[in-house]
mmCIF file of C-alpha atoms in Angstrom:
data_model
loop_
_atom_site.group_PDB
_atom_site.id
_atom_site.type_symbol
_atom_site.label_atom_id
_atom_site.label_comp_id
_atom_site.label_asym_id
_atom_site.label_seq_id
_atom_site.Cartn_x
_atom_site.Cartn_y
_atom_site.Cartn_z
ATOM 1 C CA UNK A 12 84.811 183.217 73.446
ATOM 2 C CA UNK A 13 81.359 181.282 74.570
ATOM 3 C CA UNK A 14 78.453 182.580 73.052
ATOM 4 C CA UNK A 15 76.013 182.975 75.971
ATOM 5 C CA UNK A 16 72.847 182.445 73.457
ATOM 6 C CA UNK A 17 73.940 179.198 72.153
ATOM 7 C CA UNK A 18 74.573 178.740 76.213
ATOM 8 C CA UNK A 19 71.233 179.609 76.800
ATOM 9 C CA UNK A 20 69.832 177.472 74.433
ATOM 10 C CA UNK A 21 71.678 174.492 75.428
ATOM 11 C CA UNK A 22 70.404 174.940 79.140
ATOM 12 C CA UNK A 23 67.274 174.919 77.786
ATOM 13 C CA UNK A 24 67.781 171.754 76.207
ATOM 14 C CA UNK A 25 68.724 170.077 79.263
ATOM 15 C CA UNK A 26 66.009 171.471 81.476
ATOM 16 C CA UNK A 27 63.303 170.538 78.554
ATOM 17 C CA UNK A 28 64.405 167.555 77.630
ATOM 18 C CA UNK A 29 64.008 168.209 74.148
ATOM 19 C CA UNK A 30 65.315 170.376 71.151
ATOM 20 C CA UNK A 31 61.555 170.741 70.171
ATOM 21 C CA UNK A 32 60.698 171.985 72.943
ATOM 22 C CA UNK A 33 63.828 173.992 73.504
ATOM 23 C CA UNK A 34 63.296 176.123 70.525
ATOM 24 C CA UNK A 35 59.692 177.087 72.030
ATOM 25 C CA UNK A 36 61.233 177.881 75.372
ATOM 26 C CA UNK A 37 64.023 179.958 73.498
ATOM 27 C CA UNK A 38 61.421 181.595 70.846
ATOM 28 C CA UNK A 39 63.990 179.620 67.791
ATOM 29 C CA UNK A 40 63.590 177.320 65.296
ATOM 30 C CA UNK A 41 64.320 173.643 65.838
ATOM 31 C CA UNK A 42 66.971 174.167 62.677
ATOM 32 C CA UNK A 43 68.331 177.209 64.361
ATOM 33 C CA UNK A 44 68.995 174.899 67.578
ATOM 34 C CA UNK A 45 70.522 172.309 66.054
ATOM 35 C CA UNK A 46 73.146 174.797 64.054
ATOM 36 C CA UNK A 47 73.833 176.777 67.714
ATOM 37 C CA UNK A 48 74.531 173.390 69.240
ATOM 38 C CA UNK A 49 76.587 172.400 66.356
ATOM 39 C CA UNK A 50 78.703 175.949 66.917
ATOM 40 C CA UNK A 51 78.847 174.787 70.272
ATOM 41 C CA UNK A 52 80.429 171.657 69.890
ATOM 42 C CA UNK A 53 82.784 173.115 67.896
ATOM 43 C CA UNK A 54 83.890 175.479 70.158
ATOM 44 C CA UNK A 55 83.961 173.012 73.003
ATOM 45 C CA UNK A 56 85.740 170.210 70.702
ATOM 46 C CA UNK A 57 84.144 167.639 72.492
ATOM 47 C CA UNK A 58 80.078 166.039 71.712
ATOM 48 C CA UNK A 59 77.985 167.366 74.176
ATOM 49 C CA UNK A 60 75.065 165.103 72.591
ATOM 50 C CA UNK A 61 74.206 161.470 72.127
ATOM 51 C CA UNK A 62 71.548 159.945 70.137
ATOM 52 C CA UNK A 63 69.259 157.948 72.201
ATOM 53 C CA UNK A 64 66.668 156.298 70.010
ATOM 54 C CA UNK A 65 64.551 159.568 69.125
ATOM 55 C CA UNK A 66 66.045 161.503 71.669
ATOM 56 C CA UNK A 67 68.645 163.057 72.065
ATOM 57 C CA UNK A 68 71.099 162.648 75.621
ATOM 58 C CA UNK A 69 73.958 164.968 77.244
ATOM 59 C CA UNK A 70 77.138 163.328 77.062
ATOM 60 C CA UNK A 71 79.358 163.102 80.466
ATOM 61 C CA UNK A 72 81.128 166.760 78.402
ATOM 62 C CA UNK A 73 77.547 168.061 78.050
ATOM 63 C CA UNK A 74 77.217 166.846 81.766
ATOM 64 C CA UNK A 75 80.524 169.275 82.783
ATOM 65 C CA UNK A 76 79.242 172.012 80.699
ATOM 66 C CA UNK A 77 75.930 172.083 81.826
ATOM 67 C CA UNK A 78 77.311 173.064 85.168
ATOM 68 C CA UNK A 79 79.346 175.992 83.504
ATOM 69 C CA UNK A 80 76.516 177.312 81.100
ATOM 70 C CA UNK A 81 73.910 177.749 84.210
ATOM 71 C CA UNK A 82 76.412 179.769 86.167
ATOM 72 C CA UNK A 83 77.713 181.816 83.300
ATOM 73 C CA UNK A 84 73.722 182.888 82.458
ATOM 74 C CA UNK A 85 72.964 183.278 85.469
ATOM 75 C CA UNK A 86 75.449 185.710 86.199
ATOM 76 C CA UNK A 87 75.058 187.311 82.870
ATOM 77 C CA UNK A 88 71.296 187.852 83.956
ATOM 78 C CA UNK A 89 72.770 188.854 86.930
ATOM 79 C CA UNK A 90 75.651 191.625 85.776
ATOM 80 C CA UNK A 91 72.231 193.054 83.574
ATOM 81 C CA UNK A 92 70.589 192.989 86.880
ATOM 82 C CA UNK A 93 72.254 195.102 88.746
ATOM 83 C CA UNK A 94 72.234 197.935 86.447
ATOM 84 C CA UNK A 95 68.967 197.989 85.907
ATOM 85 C CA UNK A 96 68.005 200.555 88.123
ATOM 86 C CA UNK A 97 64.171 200.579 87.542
ATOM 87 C CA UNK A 98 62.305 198.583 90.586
ATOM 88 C CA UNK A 99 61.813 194.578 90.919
ATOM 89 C CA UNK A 100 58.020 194.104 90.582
ATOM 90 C CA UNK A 101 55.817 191.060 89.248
ATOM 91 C CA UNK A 102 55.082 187.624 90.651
ATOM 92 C CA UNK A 103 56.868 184.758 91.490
ATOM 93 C CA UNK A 104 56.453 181.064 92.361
ATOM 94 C CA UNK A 105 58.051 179.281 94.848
ATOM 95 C CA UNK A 106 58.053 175.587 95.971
ATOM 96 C CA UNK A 107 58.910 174.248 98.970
ATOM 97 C CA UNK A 108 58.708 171.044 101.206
ATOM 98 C CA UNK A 109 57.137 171.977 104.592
ATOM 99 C CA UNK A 110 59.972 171.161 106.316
ATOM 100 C CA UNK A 111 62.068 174.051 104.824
ATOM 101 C CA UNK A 112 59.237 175.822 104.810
ATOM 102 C CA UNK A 113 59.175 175.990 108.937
ATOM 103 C CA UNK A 114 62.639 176.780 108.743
ATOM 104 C CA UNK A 115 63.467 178.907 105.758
ATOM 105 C CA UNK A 116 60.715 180.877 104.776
ATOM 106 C CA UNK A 117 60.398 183.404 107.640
ATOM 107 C CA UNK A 118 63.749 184.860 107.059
ATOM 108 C CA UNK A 119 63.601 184.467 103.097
ATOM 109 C CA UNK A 120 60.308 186.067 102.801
ATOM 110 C CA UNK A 121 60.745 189.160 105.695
ATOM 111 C CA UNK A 122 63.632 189.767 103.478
ATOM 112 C CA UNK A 123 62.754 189.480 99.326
ATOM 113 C CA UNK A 124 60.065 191.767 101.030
ATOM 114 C CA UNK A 125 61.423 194.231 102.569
ATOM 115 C CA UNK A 126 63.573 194.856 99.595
ATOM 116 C CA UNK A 127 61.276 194.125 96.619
ATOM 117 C CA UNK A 128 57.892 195.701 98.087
ATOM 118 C CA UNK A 129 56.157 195.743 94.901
ATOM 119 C CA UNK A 130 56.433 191.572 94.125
ATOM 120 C CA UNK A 131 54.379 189.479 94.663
ATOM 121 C CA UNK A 132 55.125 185.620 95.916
ATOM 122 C CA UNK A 133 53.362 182.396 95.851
ATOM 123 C CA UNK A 134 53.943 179.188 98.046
ATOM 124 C CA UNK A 135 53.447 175.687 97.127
ATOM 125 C CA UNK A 136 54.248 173.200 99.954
ATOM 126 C CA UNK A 137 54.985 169.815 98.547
ATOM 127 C CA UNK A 138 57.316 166.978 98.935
ATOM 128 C CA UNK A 139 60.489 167.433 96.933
ATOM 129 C CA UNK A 140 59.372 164.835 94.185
ATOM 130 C CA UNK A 141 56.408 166.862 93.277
ATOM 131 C CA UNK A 142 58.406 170.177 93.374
ATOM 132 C CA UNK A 143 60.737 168.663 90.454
ATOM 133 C CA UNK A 144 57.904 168.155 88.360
ATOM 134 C CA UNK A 145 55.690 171.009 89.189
ATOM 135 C CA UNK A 146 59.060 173.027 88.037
ATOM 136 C CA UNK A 147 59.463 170.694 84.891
ATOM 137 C CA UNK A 148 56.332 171.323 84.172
ATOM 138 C CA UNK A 149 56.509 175.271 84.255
ATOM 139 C CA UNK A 150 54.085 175.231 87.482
ATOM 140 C CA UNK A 151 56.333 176.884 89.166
ATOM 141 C CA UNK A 152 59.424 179.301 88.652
ATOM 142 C CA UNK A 153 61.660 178.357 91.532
ATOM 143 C CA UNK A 154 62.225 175.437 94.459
ATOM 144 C CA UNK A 155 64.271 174.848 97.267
ATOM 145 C CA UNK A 156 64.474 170.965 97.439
ATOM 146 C CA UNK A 157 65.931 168.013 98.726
ATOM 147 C CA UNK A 158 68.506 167.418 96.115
ATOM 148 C CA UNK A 159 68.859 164.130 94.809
ATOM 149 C CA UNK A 160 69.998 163.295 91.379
ATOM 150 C CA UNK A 161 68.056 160.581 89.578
ATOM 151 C CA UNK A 162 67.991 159.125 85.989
ATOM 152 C CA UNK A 163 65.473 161.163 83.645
ATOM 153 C CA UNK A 164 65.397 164.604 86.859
ATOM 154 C CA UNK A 165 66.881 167.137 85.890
ATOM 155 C CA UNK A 166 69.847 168.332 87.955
ATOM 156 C CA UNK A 167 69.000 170.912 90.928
ATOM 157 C CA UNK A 168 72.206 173.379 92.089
ATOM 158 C CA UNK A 169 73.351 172.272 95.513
ATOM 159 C CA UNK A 170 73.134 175.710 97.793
ATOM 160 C CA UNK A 171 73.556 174.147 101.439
ATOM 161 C CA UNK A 172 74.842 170.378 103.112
ATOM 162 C CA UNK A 173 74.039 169.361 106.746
ATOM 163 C CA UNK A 174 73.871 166.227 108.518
ATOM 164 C CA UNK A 175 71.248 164.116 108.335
ATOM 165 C CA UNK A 176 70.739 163.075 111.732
ATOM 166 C CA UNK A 177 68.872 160.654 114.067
ATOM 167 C CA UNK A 178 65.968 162.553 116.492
ATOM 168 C CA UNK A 179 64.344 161.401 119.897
ATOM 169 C CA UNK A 180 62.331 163.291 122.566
ATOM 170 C CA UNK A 181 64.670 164.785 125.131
ATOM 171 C CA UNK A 182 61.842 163.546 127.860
ATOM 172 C CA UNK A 183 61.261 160.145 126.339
ATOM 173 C CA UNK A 184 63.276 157.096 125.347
ATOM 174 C CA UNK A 185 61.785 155.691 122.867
ATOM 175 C CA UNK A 186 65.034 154.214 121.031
ATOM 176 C CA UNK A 187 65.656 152.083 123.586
ATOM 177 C CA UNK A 188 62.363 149.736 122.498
ATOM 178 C CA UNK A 189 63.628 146.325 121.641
ATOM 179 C CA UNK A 190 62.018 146.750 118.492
ATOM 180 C CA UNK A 191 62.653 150.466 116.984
ATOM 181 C CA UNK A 192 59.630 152.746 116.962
ATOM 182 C CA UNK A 193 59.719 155.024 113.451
ATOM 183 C CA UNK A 194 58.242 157.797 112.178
ATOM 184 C CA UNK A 195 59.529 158.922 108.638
ATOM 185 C CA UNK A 196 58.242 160.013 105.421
ATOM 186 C CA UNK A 197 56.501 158.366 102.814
ATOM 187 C CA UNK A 198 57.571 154.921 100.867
ATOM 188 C CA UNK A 199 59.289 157.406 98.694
ATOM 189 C CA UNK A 200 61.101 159.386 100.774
ATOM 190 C CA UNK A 201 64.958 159.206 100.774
ATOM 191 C CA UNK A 202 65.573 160.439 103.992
ATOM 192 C CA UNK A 203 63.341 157.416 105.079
ATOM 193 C CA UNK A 204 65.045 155.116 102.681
ATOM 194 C CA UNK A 205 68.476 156.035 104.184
ATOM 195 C CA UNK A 206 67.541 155.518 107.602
ATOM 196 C CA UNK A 207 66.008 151.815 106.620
ATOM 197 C CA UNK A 208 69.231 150.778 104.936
ATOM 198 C CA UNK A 209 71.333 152.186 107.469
ATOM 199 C CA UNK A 210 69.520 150.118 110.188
ATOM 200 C CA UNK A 211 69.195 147.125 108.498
ATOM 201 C CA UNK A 212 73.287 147.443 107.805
ATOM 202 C CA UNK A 213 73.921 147.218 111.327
ATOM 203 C CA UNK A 214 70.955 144.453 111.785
ATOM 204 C CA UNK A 215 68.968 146.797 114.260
ATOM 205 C CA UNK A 216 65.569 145.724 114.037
ATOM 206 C CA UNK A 217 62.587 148.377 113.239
ATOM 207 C CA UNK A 218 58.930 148.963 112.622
ATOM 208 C CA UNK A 219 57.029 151.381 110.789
ATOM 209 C CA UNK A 220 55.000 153.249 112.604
ATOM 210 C CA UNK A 221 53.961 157.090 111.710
ATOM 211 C CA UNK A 222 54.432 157.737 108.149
ATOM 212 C CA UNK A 223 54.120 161.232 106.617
ATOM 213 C CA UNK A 224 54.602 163.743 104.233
ATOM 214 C CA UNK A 225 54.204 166.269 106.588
ATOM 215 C CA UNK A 226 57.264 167.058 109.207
ATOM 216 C CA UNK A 227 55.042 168.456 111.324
ATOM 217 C CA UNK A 228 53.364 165.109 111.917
ATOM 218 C CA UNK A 229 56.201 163.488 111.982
ATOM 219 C CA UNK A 230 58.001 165.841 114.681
ATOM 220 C CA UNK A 231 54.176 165.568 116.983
ATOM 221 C CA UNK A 232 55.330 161.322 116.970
ATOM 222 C CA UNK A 233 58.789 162.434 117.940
ATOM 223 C CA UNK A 234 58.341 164.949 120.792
ATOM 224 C CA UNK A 235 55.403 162.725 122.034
ATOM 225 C CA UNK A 236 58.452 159.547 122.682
ATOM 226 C CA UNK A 237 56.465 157.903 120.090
ATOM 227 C CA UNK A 238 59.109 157.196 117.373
ATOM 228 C CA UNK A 239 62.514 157.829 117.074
ATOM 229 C CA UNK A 240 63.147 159.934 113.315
ATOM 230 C CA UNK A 241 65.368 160.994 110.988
ATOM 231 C CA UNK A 242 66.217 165.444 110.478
ATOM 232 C CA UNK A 243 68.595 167.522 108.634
ATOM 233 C CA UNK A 244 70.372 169.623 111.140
ATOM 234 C CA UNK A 245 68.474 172.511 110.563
ATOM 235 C CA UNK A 246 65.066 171.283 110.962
ATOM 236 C CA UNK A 247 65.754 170.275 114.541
ATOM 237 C CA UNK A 248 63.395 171.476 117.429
ATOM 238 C CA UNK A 249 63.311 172.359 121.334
ATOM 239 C CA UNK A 250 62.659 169.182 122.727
ATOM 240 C CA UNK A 251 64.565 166.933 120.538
ATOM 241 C CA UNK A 252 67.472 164.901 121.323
ATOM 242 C CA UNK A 253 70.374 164.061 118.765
ATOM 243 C CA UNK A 254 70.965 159.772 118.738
ATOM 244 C CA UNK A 255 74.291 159.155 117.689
ATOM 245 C CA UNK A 256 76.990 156.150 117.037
ATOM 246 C CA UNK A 257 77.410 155.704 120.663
ATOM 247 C CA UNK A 258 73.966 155.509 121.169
ATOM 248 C CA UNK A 259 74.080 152.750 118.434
ATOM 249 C CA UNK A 260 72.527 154.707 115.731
ATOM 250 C CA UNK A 261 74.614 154.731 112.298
ATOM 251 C CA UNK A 262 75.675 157.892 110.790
ATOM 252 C CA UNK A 263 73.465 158.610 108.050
ATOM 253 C CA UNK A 264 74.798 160.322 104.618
ATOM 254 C CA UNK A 265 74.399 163.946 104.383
ATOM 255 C CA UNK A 266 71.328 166.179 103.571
ATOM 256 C CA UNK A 267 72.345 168.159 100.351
ATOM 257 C CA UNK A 268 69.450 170.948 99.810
ATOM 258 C CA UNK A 269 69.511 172.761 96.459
ATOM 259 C CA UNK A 270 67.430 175.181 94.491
ATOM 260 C CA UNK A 271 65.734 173.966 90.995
ATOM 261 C CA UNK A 272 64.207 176.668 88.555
ATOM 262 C CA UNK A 273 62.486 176.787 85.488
ATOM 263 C CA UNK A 274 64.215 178.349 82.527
ATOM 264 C CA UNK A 275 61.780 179.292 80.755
ATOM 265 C CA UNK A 276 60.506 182.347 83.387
ATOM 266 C CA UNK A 277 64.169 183.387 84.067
ATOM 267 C CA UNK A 278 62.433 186.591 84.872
ATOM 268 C CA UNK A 279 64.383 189.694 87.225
ATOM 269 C CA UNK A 280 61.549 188.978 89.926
ATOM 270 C CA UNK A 281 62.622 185.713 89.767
ATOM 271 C CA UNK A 282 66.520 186.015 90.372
ATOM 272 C CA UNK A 283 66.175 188.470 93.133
ATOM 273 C CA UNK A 284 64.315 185.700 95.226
ATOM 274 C CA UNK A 285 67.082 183.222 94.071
ATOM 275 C CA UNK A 286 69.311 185.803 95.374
ATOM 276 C CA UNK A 287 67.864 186.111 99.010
ATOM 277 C CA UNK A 288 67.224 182.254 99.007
ATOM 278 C CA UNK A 289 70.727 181.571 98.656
ATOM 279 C CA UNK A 290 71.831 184.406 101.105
ATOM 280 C CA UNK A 291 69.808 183.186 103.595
ATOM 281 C CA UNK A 292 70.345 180.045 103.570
ATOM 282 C CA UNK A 293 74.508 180.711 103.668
ATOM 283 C CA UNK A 294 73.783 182.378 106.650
ATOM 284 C CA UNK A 295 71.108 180.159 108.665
ATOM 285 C CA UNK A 296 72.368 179.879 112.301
ATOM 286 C CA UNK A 297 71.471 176.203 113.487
ATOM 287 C CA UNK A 298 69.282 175.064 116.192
ATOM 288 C CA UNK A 299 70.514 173.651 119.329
ATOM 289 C CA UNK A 300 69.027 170.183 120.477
ATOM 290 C CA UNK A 301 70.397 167.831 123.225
ATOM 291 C CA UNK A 302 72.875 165.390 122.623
#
């Protein structure tokens, strides 16, 4: 049988970065981490750690059990949860881009309220980047983000995939400009890097001109016939029209959205948003545009 603290502990590893800092998100000693992970390994038979100069890195095991250990917490937290019949109060904070935020929120929030009255939520808008290290850096407890796995991020679980997709103004035609017209996000954007690569692939020329953080800005460009753009499915709006391959736009690689959390305020106020985040989104109808 696992042992859910040494689980525990080794997700808190992962998300921390460190065993040093592990042991003060787990309230252990840095000896009494090292022998847990040692149990673990054991149990496992296979390293789930390499040394990296000072550091110490997850093997591509630790990599596969990583993935079991958060859901096996989680839904220990969760089985405690639900018997646990005293009511969900406290406060909770929760990141978003303002894309989702348009999109999401409304339903998330009408219903984490209506069934958890006494807590208490906080918003941060920000662009997916800066959610991953406002959570990394215990600003906040929970995002929903743009999920994209880079070296040194730590790994965000995948709740929803849609198409990323190519937007005009239904009263416009603005991607039929010789040169493309484009809004899109900011230089480090990978929605915007996507749609770059993807033109230049197919050696349809482009220019630059909205850039933005905020989709709201963005969207004003592309309803004005401005600049053509680039959307998940769900963030599409009345007056939008869908470009697609026999228009002459590529197909662009899917939109994966996830939700990253801190581990060291795994609190019940917490989960219960988790919960209603990933309900919602499951069951998000989609918004019709032109074609």
């Amino acid at each position: 049988m696992l042992d859910l603290d040494q689980l525990r502990t080794f997700v808190a590893i992962a998300e921390c970065g460190s065993f040093t800092r592990a042991a003060e998100t787990v309230h252990k000693t840095q000896s009494a981490v090292s022998m847990q992970m040692r149990r673990l390994e054991e149990k496992v038979g296979r390293p789930i750690f390499v040394r990296d100069g000072r550091m110490s890195r997850l093997t591509e095991n630790g990599e596969r059990l990583l993935h079991y250990a958060r859901r096996l917490v989680q839904l220990n937290d969760e089985t405690l949860a639900a018997f646990d019949e005293t009511e969900v109060s406290g406060f909770v904070r929760l990141g978003t881009p303002d894309d989702y935020a348009d999109r999401f929120l409304p339903e998330i929030l009408a219903r984490f309220s209506r069934s958890n009255p006494k807590a208490e939520v906080s918003v941060v808008c920000a662009p997916t980047p800066n959610l991953f290290e406002l959570v990394a850096e215990d600003e906040l407890d929970v995002a929903i983000v743009t999920h994209v796995w880079k070296k040194g991020r730590k790994e965000a679980q995948v709740v929803r995939r849609e198409p990323l997709l190519w937007v005009t103004s239904a009263r416009h035609a603005a991607e039929n400009e010789t040169v493309l017209p484009l809004a899109l996000g900011r230089a480090t954007c990978d929605w915007r890097k996507a749609a770059l690569s993807a033109l230049d692939n197919v050696g349809r020329e482009s220019r630059l001109l909205y850039s933005s953080w905020n989709s709201t800005a963005v969207g004003a460009a592309v309803l004005a016939g401005l600049a053509v753009s680039v959307l998940p499915e769900s963030a599409l709006r009345p007056g939008m029209r869908v470009l697609c391959e026999a228009d002459g736009f590529p197909k662009l690689p899917d939109c994966d959205i996830g939700i990253m959390r801190s581990w060291r305020q795994n609190t019940r106020v917490t989960e219960a948003l988790v919960e209603h985040i990933l309900s919602s989104l499951d069951n998000l109808s989609v918004p019709q545009a032109e074609v």
